[in-house]
mmCIF file of C-alpha atoms and ligand atoms in Angstrom:
data_model
loop_
_atom_site.group_PDB
_atom_site.id
_atom_site.type_symbol
_atom_site.label_atom_id
_atom_site.label_comp_id
_atom_site.label_asym_id
_atom_site.label_seq_id
_atom_site.Cartn_x
_atom_site.Cartn_y
_atom_site.Cartn_z
ATOM 1 C CA MET A 1 -0.174 0.036 0.023
ATOM 2 C CA MET A 2 1.391 3.306 -0.720
ATOM 3 C CA GLN A 3 2.258 5.758 2.064
ATOM 4 C CA GLY A 4 0.706 9.183 2.643
ATOM 5 C CA PRO A 5 2.732 12.259 1.232
ATOM 6 C CA MET A 6 5.542 14.093 2.779
ATOM 7 C CA THR A 7 5.103 15.416 6.236
ATOM 8 C CA VAL A 8 6.422 18.866 6.402
ATOM 9 C CA ASP A 9 9.249 17.969 8.846
ATOM 10 C CA ALA A 10 10.498 15.512 6.709
ATOM 11 C CA ILE A 11 10.906 17.961 3.568
ATOM 12 C CA ARG A 12 14.903 18.610 3.310
ATOM 13 C CA THR A 13 14.958 18.991 -0.809
ATOM 14 C CA VAL A 14 12.841 21.104 -2.927
ATOM 15 C CA ALA A 15 12.562 21.187 -6.851
ATOM 16 C CA VAL A 16 11.938 24.197 -8.462
ATOM 17 C CA LEU A 17 11.037 23.710 -12.379
ATOM 18 C CA GLY A 18 11.760 26.897 -14.242
ATOM 19 C CA SER A 19 14.364 29.738 -13.170
ATOM 20 C CA GLY A 20 12.597 32.852 -14.547
ATOM 21 C CA THR A 21 11.261 35.757 -12.657
ATOM 22 C CA MET A 22 8.989 33.537 -10.205
ATOM 23 C CA GLY A 23 11.500 30.182 -10.201
ATOM 24 C CA SER A 24 14.360 32.291 -8.873
ATOM 25 C CA GLY A 25 12.362 33.747 -6.414
ATOM 26 C CA ILE A 26 10.916 30.685 -5.012
ATOM 27 C CA ALA A 27 14.837 28.669 -5.134
ATOM 28 C CA HIS A 28 15.935 32.132 -3.465
ATOM 29 C CA VAL A 29 13.341 31.794 -0.484
ATOM 30 C CA PHE A 30 13.484 28.155 -0.240
ATOM 31 C CA ALA A 31 17.689 28.278 -0.277
ATOM 32 C CA ARG A 32 17.521 31.079 2.477
ATOM 33 C CA CYS A 33 15.343 28.917 4.822
ATOM 34 C CA GLY A 34 17.907 26.449 4.877
ATOM 35 C CA TYR A 35 16.232 23.859 2.099
ATOM 36 C CA ALA A 36 18.719 22.269 -0.742
ATOM 37 C CA VAL A 37 17.225 23.561 -3.675
ATOM 38 C CA ILE A 38 17.848 21.479 -7.416
ATOM 39 C CA LEU A 39 16.772 24.577 -9.674
ATOM 40 C CA ARG A 40 15.825 23.289 -13.301
ATOM 41 C CA ASP A 41 15.738 25.051 -16.549
ATOM 42 C CA ILE A 42 15.729 24.185 -20.327
ATOM 43 C CA ASP A 43 19.381 25.806 -20.879
ATOM 44 C CA LYS A 44 22.563 26.697 -18.589
ATOM 45 C CA ARG A 45 22.238 30.410 -19.634
ATOM 46 C CA PHE A 46 18.856 30.690 -17.770
ATOM 47 C CA LEU A 47 20.210 29.070 -14.980
ATOM 48 C CA ASP A 48 23.366 31.366 -14.663
ATOM 49 C CA ARG A 49 20.920 34.477 -14.723
ATOM 50 C CA ALA A 50 18.628 32.929 -12.299
ATOM 51 C CA LEU A 51 21.626 32.669 -10.139
ATOM 52 C CA GLU A 52 23.091 36.183 -10.878
ATOM 53 C CA SER A 53 19.951 37.601 -9.967
ATOM 54 C CA ILE A 54 19.545 35.839 -6.531
ATOM 55 C CA GLY A 55 22.902 36.896 -5.834
ATOM 56 C CA LYS A 56 21.897 40.317 -6.354
ATOM 57 C CA ASN A 57 18.646 40.175 -4.399
ATOM 58 C CA LEU A 58 20.785 38.956 -1.574
ATOM 59 C CA ASP A 59 22.893 41.532 -1.639
ATOM 60 C CA ARG A 60 19.565 43.941 -1.019
ATOM 61 C CA GLU A 61 18.468 41.844 1.694
ATOM 62 C CA ILE A 62 22.135 42.227 3.135
ATOM 63 C CA LYS A 63 21.574 45.829 2.974
ATOM 64 C CA LYS A 64 18.184 45.691 4.589
ATOM 65 C CA GLY A 65 19.652 43.242 7.536
ATOM 66 C CA LYS A 66 17.464 40.603 6.448
ATOM 67 C CA VAL A 67 20.592 38.029 5.475
ATOM 68 C CA THR A 68 24.209 38.844 6.859
ATOM 69 C CA GLU A 69 27.043 38.703 4.776
ATOM 70 C CA PRO A 70 28.556 35.026 5.788
ATOM 71 C CA GLU A 71 25.082 33.755 4.847
ATOM 72 C CA LYS A 72 25.376 34.747 1.143
ATOM 73 C CA PRO A 73 27.472 32.284 0.083
ATOM 74 C CA ARG A 74 26.286 29.388 2.245
ATOM 75 C CA ILE A 75 22.481 30.438 0.603
ATOM 76 C CA LEU A 76 24.133 30.351 -2.903
ATOM 77 C CA ALA A 77 25.394 26.690 -2.021
ATOM 78 C CA ARG A 78 22.211 25.222 -1.471
ATOM 79 C CA ILE A 79 21.133 25.962 -4.886
ATOM 80 C CA GLU A 80 21.943 23.253 -7.830
ATOM 81 C CA LEU A 81 21.624 24.122 -10.964
ATOM 82 C CA VAL A 82 20.231 21.386 -13.252
ATOM 83 C CA THR A 83 18.924 20.755 -16.948
ATOM 84 C CA ASP A 84 18.330 17.022 -16.581
ATOM 85 C CA LEU A 85 14.971 16.757 -15.066
ATOM 86 C CA ALA A 86 15.338 13.184 -13.445
ATOM 87 C CA THR A 87 17.390 14.794 -11.216
ATOM 88 C CA ILE A 88 14.346 16.047 -9.104
ATOM 89 C CA ALA A 89 13.987 12.077 -8.495
ATOM 90 C CA ARG A 90 15.985 13.181 -5.126
ATOM 91 C CA ALA A 91 13.301 16.331 -4.092
ATOM 92 C CA ASP A 92 10.663 15.802 -1.634
ATOM 93 C CA PHE A 93 8.857 18.730 -2.716
ATOM 94 C CA ALA A 94 8.347 19.951 -6.180
ATOM 95 C CA VAL A 95 7.413 23.514 -7.319
ATOM 96 C CA GLU A 96 6.509 24.275 -11.190
ATOM 97 C CA ALA A 97 6.959 27.384 -12.542
ATOM 98 C CA VAL A 98 7.490 27.429 -15.958
ATOM 99 C CA PRO A 99 5.739 29.873 -18.759
ATOM 100 C CA GLU A 100 1.799 30.082 -18.339
ATOM 101 C CA ARG A 101 0.613 27.469 -21.271
ATOM 102 C CA LEU A 102 -1.534 24.839 -20.162
ATOM 103 C CA GLU A 103 0.173 22.483 -23.043
ATOM 104 C CA LEU A 104 3.470 23.099 -21.525
ATOM 105 C CA LYS A 105 2.604 22.886 -17.940
ATOM 106 C CA ARG A 106 0.722 19.967 -18.708
ATOM 107 C CA GLU A 107 3.798 18.075 -20.441
ATOM 108 C CA VAL A 108 6.396 19.307 -17.539
ATOM 109 C CA LEU A 109 3.830 18.261 -14.723
ATOM 110 C CA ALA A 110 3.285 14.602 -16.090
ATOM 111 C CA GLU A 111 6.849 13.999 -16.475
ATOM 112 C CA ALA A 112 7.856 15.590 -12.932
ATOM 113 C CA GLY A 113 4.856 13.492 -11.648
ATOM 114 C CA ARG A 114 6.437 10.141 -12.923
ATOM 115 C CA ILE A 115 9.868 11.150 -11.926
ATOM 116 C CA LEU A 116 9.489 12.183 -8.133
ATOM 117 C CA ARG A 117 9.130 9.820 -5.681
ATOM 118 C CA PRO A 118 5.730 8.416 -4.660
ATOM 119 C CA GLU A 119 5.221 10.739 -1.192
ATOM 120 C CA ALA A 120 6.624 13.684 -2.726
ATOM 121 C CA ILE A 121 4.372 16.428 -3.155
ATOM 122 C CA LEU A 122 4.130 18.302 -6.755
ATOM 123 C CA ALA A 123 2.874 22.305 -6.707
ATOM 124 C CA THR A 124 2.428 24.720 -9.351
ATOM 125 C CA ASN A 125 2.826 28.278 -9.264
ATOM 126 C CA THR A 126 0.393 28.924 -11.985
ATOM 127 C CA SER A 127 -1.541 32.492 -11.810
ATOM 128 C CA SER A 128 -4.943 31.328 -13.649
ATOM 129 C CA ILE A 129 -4.957 27.808 -15.114
ATOM 130 C CA SER A 130 -7.193 25.383 -12.914
ATOM 131 C CA ILE A 131 -5.184 23.328 -10.466
ATOM 132 C CA THR A 132 -8.220 20.531 -11.081
ATOM 133 C CA THR A 133 -7.167 20.357 -14.833
ATOM 134 C CA LEU A 134 -3.547 20.531 -14.417
ATOM 135 C CA ALA A 135 -3.648 17.900 -11.024
ATOM 136 C CA ALA A 136 -5.234 15.676 -14.054
ATOM 137 C CA ALA A 137 -2.188 15.616 -15.918
ATOM 138 C CA THR A 138 -0.018 14.049 -13.280
ATOM 139 C CA CYS A 139 -0.375 10.520 -11.993
ATOM 140 C CA ARG A 140 -0.492 12.048 -8.504
ATOM 141 C CA PRO A 141 -3.408 14.502 -8.349
ATOM 142 C CA ASP A 142 -3.754 13.393 -4.618
ATOM 143 C CA ARG A 143 -0.271 15.006 -3.976
ATOM 144 C CA PHE A 144 -0.993 18.099 -6.445
ATOM 145 C CA VAL A 145 -1.398 21.503 -5.160
ATOM 146 C CA GLY A 146 -1.372 25.204 -6.367
ATOM 147 C CA MET A 147 1.341 27.378 -4.283
ATOM 148 C CA HIS A 148 0.674 30.591 -5.908
ATOM 149 C CA PHE A 149 3.665 32.903 -4.732
ATOM 150 C CA MET A 150 3.497 36.840 -5.579
ATOM 151 C CA ASN A 151 5.959 38.589 -7.377
ATOM 152 C CA PRO A 152 8.734 39.730 -6.017
ATOM 153 C CA VAL A 153 8.403 36.143 -4.138
ATOM 154 C CA PRO A 154 11.493 37.081 -1.369
ATOM 155 C CA VAL A 155 9.561 40.517 -0.177
ATOM 156 C CA MET A 156 5.745 39.344 -0.963
ATOM 157 C CA PRO A 157 4.203 37.673 2.453
ATOM 158 C CA LEU A 158 1.401 36.259 0.749
ATOM 159 C CA VAL A 159 0.904 32.761 -0.951
ATOM 160 C CA GLU A 160 -2.479 31.403 -2.236
ATOM 161 C CA VAL A 161 -2.490 27.562 -1.287
ATOM 162 C CA ILE A 162 -5.058 26.057 -3.610
ATOM 163 C CA ARG A 163 -6.388 22.815 -3.399
ATOM 164 C CA SER A 164 -8.304 21.257 -6.318
ATOM 165 C CA LYS A 165 -11.453 18.537 -6.175
ATOM 166 C CA GLN A 166 -8.384 15.814 -5.865
ATOM 167 C CA THR A 167 -5.834 16.934 -3.578
ATOM 168 C CA SER A 168 -5.729 15.385 -0.001
ATOM 169 C CA ASP A 169 -5.924 17.066 3.278
ATOM 170 C CA ALA A 170 -2.401 15.817 4.190
ATOM 171 C CA ALA A 171 -0.552 17.224 1.029
ATOM 172 C CA PHE A 172 -2.508 20.476 1.334
ATOM 173 C CA GLU A 173 -1.656 20.853 5.001
ATOM 174 C CA THR A 174 1.898 19.852 4.360
ATOM 175 C CA THR A 175 2.024 23.098 1.806
ATOM 176 C CA MET A 176 0.450 25.403 4.175
ATOM 177 C CA ARG A 177 2.991 24.306 7.016
ATOM 178 C CA LEU A 178 5.758 24.673 4.375
ATOM 179 C CA CYS A 179 4.798 28.002 3.762
ATOM 180 C CA GLU A 180 4.867 29.251 7.255
ATOM 181 C CA LYS A 181 8.356 27.436 7.574
ATOM 182 C CA LEU A 182 9.311 29.727 4.496
ATOM 183 C CA GLY A 183 8.449 32.683 7.045
ATOM 184 C CA LYS A 184 5.095 33.294 4.445
ATOM 185 C CA THR A 185 1.484 33.492 4.890
ATOM 186 C CA PRO A 186 -0.566 30.970 3.466
ATOM 187 C CA VAL A 187 -4.088 31.441 2.691
ATOM 188 C CA ALA A 188 -6.345 28.625 1.807
ATOM 189 C CA VAL A 189 -8.532 28.938 -1.531
ATOM 190 C CA ASN A 190 -10.398 26.188 -3.246
ATOM 191 C CA ASP A 191 -9.930 25.898 -6.967
ATOM 192 C CA SER A 192 -12.011 28.725 -9.137
ATOM 193 C CA PRO A 193 -10.930 30.717 -12.055
ATOM 194 C CA GLY A 194 -8.326 33.432 -10.766
ATOM 195 C CA PHE A 195 -8.480 32.396 -7.248
ATOM 196 C CA VAL A 196 -9.167 35.233 -5.349
ATOM 197 C CA SER A 197 -5.680 37.342 -5.854
ATOM 198 C CA ASN A 198 -6.653 37.802 -9.816
ATOM 199 C CA ARG A 199 -10.304 37.368 -9.795
ATOM 200 C CA VAL A 200 -10.474 40.671 -7.797
ATOM 201 C CA LEU A 201 -6.657 42.542 -8.851
ATOM 202 C CA MET A 202 -7.694 41.854 -12.543
ATOM 203 C CA PRO A 203 -11.156 43.330 -12.639
ATOM 204 C CA LEU A 204 -10.067 46.659 -10.934
ATOM 205 C CA ILE A 205 -7.289 47.127 -13.153
ATOM 206 C CA ASN A 206 -9.396 46.154 -16.307
ATOM 207 C CA GLU A 207 -11.732 49.001 -14.870
ATOM 208 C CA ALA A 208 -9.399 51.303 -14.380
ATOM 209 C CA ALA A 209 -8.375 50.955 -18.206
ATOM 210 C CA PHE A 210 -11.978 51.289 -18.984
ATOM 211 C CA CYS A 211 -11.763 54.854 -17.076
ATOM 212 C CA VAL A 212 -8.807 55.807 -19.141
ATOM 213 C CA MET A 213 -10.353 54.607 -22.250
ATOM 214 C CA GLU A 214 -13.924 56.534 -21.733
ATOM 215 C CA GLY A 215 -12.063 59.604 -21.084
ATOM 216 C CA VAL A 216 -12.803 59.543 -17.444
ATOM 217 C CA ALA A 217 -9.678 60.367 -16.109
ATOM 218 C CA THR A 218 -5.792 60.436 -17.309
ATOM 219 C CA ALA A 219 -4.121 57.296 -16.239
ATOM 220 C CA GLU A 220 -2.027 59.351 -13.622
ATOM 221 C CA SER A 221 -5.537 60.922 -12.563
ATOM 222 C CA VAL A 222 -7.020 57.092 -12.273
ATOM 223 C CA ASP A 223 -3.804 55.830 -10.041
ATOM 224 C CA THR A 224 -3.255 59.156 -7.997
ATOM 225 C CA VAL A 225 -7.564 58.641 -6.778
ATOM 226 C CA MET A 226 -6.337 54.821 -5.740
ATOM 227 C CA LYS A 227 -3.138 55.919 -4.109
ATOM 228 C CA LEU A 228 -4.080 58.612 -2.179
ATOM 229 C CA GLY A 229 -7.859 57.721 -1.803
ATOM 230 C CA MET A 230 -7.605 54.174 -1.217
ATOM 231 C CA ASN A 231 -4.219 53.487 0.188
ATOM 232 C CA HIS A 232 -2.934 51.434 -2.594
ATOM 233 C CA PRO A 233 1.017 51.323 -2.731
ATOM 234 C CA MET A 234 0.687 51.416 -6.433
ATOM 235 C CA GLY A 235 -1.903 52.730 -8.723
ATOM 236 C CA PRO A 236 -3.585 50.076 -10.695
ATOM 237 C CA LEU A 237 -2.444 50.997 -13.733
ATOM 238 C CA GLU A 238 1.219 51.110 -12.718
ATOM 239 C CA LEU A 239 0.667 47.894 -11.110
ATOM 240 C CA ALA A 240 -0.635 46.583 -14.880
ATOM 241 C CA ASP A 241 2.465 47.896 -16.631
ATOM 242 C CA PHE A 242 4.582 45.875 -13.997
ATOM 243 C CA ILE A 243 2.777 42.665 -14.403
ATOM 244 C CA GLY A 244 2.700 42.850 -18.216
ATOM 245 C CA LEU A 245 -0.375 44.216 -20.280
ATOM 246 C CA ASP A 246 -0.599 40.985 -22.085
ATOM 247 C CA VAL A 247 -0.682 39.113 -18.754
ATOM 248 C CA CYS A 248 -3.502 40.789 -17.712
ATOM 249 C CA LEU A 249 -5.302 40.664 -20.726
ATOM 250 C CA ASP A 250 -4.607 36.712 -20.783
ATOM 251 C CA ILE A 251 -6.128 36.751 -16.983
ATOM 252 C CA MET A 252 -8.944 38.613 -18.274
ATOM 253 C CA GLU A 253 -9.656 35.993 -20.918
ATOM 254 C CA VAL A 254 -9.443 33.153 -18.319
ATOM 255 C CA LEU A 255 -11.850 34.998 -15.991
ATOM 256 C CA GLN A 256 -14.453 35.740 -18.851
ATOM 257 C CA LYS A 257 -14.034 32.155 -20.538
ATOM 258 C CA GLY A 258 -14.066 30.520 -16.755
ATOM 259 C CA PHE A 259 -17.470 32.221 -15.707
ATOM 260 C CA GLY A 260 -19.333 31.145 -18.587
ATOM 261 C CA GLY A 261 -18.559 34.656 -20.671
ATOM 262 C CA ASP A 262 -20.158 36.715 -17.629
ATOM 263 C CA ALA A 263 -19.965 40.165 -19.137
ATOM 264 C CA LYS A 264 -18.606 41.590 -16.019
ATOM 265 C CA TYR A 265 -15.065 40.062 -17.010
ATOM 266 C CA ARG A 266 -15.148 41.535 -20.215
ATOM 267 C CA PRO A 267 -11.633 42.570 -21.395
ATOM 268 C CA CYS A 268 -11.740 46.383 -21.939
ATOM 269 C CA PRO A 269 -10.929 47.337 -25.536
ATOM 270 C CA LEU A 270 -8.173 49.570 -24.574
ATOM 271 C CA LEU A 271 -6.047 46.777 -22.980
ATOM 272 C CA GLN A 272 -6.519 44.762 -26.055
ATOM 273 C CA GLU A 273 -5.388 47.454 -28.437
ATOM 274 C CA MET A 274 -2.436 48.346 -26.422
ATOM 275 C CA VAL A 275 -1.233 44.263 -26.126
ATOM 276 C CA ALA A 276 -1.761 44.152 -30.276
ATOM 277 C CA ALA A 277 0.705 47.325 -30.578
ATOM 278 C CA GLY A 278 3.182 45.669 -28.342
ATOM 279 C CA ARG A 279 2.562 48.348 -25.448
ATOM 280 C CA LEU A 280 2.976 45.574 -23.086
ATOM 281 C CA GLY A 281 4.079 47.793 -19.986
ATOM 282 C CA LYS A 282 7.455 48.187 -18.502
ATOM 283 C CA LYS A 283 9.014 45.420 -20.122
ATOM 284 C CA SER A 284 8.123 46.696 -23.145
ATOM 285 C CA GLY A 285 9.111 50.255 -22.341
ATOM 286 C CA ARG A 286 5.560 51.664 -22.948
ATOM 287 C CA GLY A 287 2.429 51.020 -21.515
ATOM 288 C CA PHE A 288 0.148 53.362 -19.934
ATOM 289 C CA TYR A 289 3.302 54.927 -18.974
ATOM 290 C CA VAL A 290 6.578 55.438 -20.815
ATOM 291 C CA TYR A 291 9.781 53.675 -19.549
ATOM 292 C CA GLU A 292 13.388 54.303 -19.893
ATOM 293 C CA LYS A 293 15.186 51.671 -21.865
HETATM 294 N N1 NAD B 1 5.449 37.124 -13.097
HETATM 295 C C1 NAD B 1 4.571 37.155 -12.073
HETATM 296 O O1 NAD B 1 4.235 38.190 -11.665
HETATM 297 C C2 NAD B 1 3.979 36.041 -11.466
HETATM 298 C C3 NAD B 1 3.407 35.860 -10.744
HETATM 299 C C4 NAD B 1 2.615 35.026 -9.924
HETATM 300 C C5 NAD B 1 2.706 33.661 -10.430
HETATM 301 N N2 NAD B 1 3.360 33.502 -11.520
HETATM 302 C C6 NAD B 1 3.359 32.492 -12.618
HETATM 303 O O2 NAD B 1 4.399 31.593 -12.551
HETATM 304 C C7 NAD B 1 5.063 31.071 -13.800
HETATM 305 C C8 NAD B 1 6.075 31.493 -14.493
HETATM 306 O O3 NAD B 1 6.195 33.062 -14.483
HETATM 307 P P1 NAD B 1 7.491 33.707 -14.621
HETATM 308 O O4 NAD B 1 7.292 35.010 -14.781
HETATM 309 O O5 NAD B 1 8.208 33.133 -13.853
HETATM 310 O O6 NAD B 1 7.870 33.279 -16.134
HETATM 311 P P2 NAD B 1 9.378 33.278 -16.941
HETATM 312 O O7 NAD B 1 9.062 33.478 -18.092
HETATM 313 O O8 NAD B 1 9.958 34.559 -16.235
HETATM 314 O O9 NAD B 1 9.933 31.912 -16.391
HETATM 315 C C9 NAD B 1 10.159 31.111 -16.694
HETATM 316 C C10 NAD B 1 11.398 29.789 -16.863
HETATM 317 O O10 NAD B 1 10.895 28.489 -17.231
HETATM 318 C C11 NAD B 1 11.712 28.005 -18.346
HETATM 319 N N3 NAD B 1 11.127 26.979 -18.619
HETATM 320 C C12 NAD B 1 10.375 26.714 -19.962
HETATM 321 N N4 NAD B 1 10.175 25.642 -20.287
HETATM 322 C C13 NAD B 1 10.509 24.597 -19.321
HETATM 323 C C14 NAD B 1 10.912 23.653 -18.864
HETATM 324 N N5 NAD B 1 9.882 22.454 -19.676
HETATM 325 N N6 NAD B 1 11.228 23.121 -17.623
HETATM 326 C C15 NAD B 1 11.887 24.137 -16.787
HETATM 327 N N7 NAD B 1 11.820 25.131 -16.982
HETATM 328 C C16 NAD B 1 11.222 25.614 -18.302
HETATM 329 C C17 NAD B 1 11.996 29.254 -19.231
HETATM 330 O O11 NAD B 1 13.204 28.988 -19.755
HETATM 331 C C18 NAD B 1 12.309 30.385 -18.181
HETATM 332 O O12 NAD B 1 13.372 30.640 -17.623
HETATM 333 C C19 NAD B 1 3.546 31.331 -14.862
HETATM 334 O O13 NAD B 1 2.722 30.100 -14.513
HETATM 335 C C20 NAD B 1 3.260 32.668 -14.153
HETATM 336 O O14 NAD B 1 1.656 32.578 -14.429
HETATM 337 C C21 NAD B 1 3.899 34.881 -12.598
#
């Protein structure tokens, strides 16, 4: 008979699949908390870039007094960079953070599920794909869970922990406790389009875009209203530029489709137009605002 999933205290080694913005942040946080990390990407150059960015972010944490100078090399030494997926067989827990494409995630998760030990738990950092759908792509749907970290991972305290229809209580509890061990605050959420974070945030951004499109106010004015009037640290349009307008549009489309075409999730035509024009926000140099290259 198969034993239950990993208990939180038995977890020593964590695999992180994908070493981009989120994967590198997730690897950083696990290594800082003493875990051995196996960081996997498809090309060595992405892994080198990730390690460099983790080093820079650790320097920032040293300046803030969160990490000491002598700890830095020890933290970095806990991160093993690999391109061979078979290496993750040693992991007790794995977090997938590859690009937000259903077919790619299905493929990576199915393969990782086969390689991991039976008691290991597999988590996905997807922002919008159904955890229940992704669970079905693995051979371990009961040991599969959503672990939605926020960007930048070393800084943001929240992790939305999402249970699918198939997630076992034990795997869910282990994941919640693991977030606490990382110094994060986990919030339990059931699988539903956009979970809580994006279901609430994206319609706010979308509505802010409607205000600009209809000439109610400029982007600067909309952001000022939300910052000074609602105490938001960033205005919704500034935040949209930071997230990427293409990502915002994709998530609005996921919400619209996931809620059966409900008009309240209709993407703002201005957002669609800006994405079509390649004005994707900070990463492309122009979105609601213009950025220095
Ligand atoms: N960026 C954010 O603000 C944010 C926030 C929360 C959640 N997410 C989610 O996190 C996930 C990753 O997003 P990101 O912004 O880090 O993307 P990214 O493009 O910065 O990084 C993805 C990395 O995965 C690598 N990759 C591609 N195929 C792979 C494979 N088969 N195996 C291993 N690595 C592979 C790529 O080379 C790249 O380095 C997505 O699901 C996204 O929706 C993103």
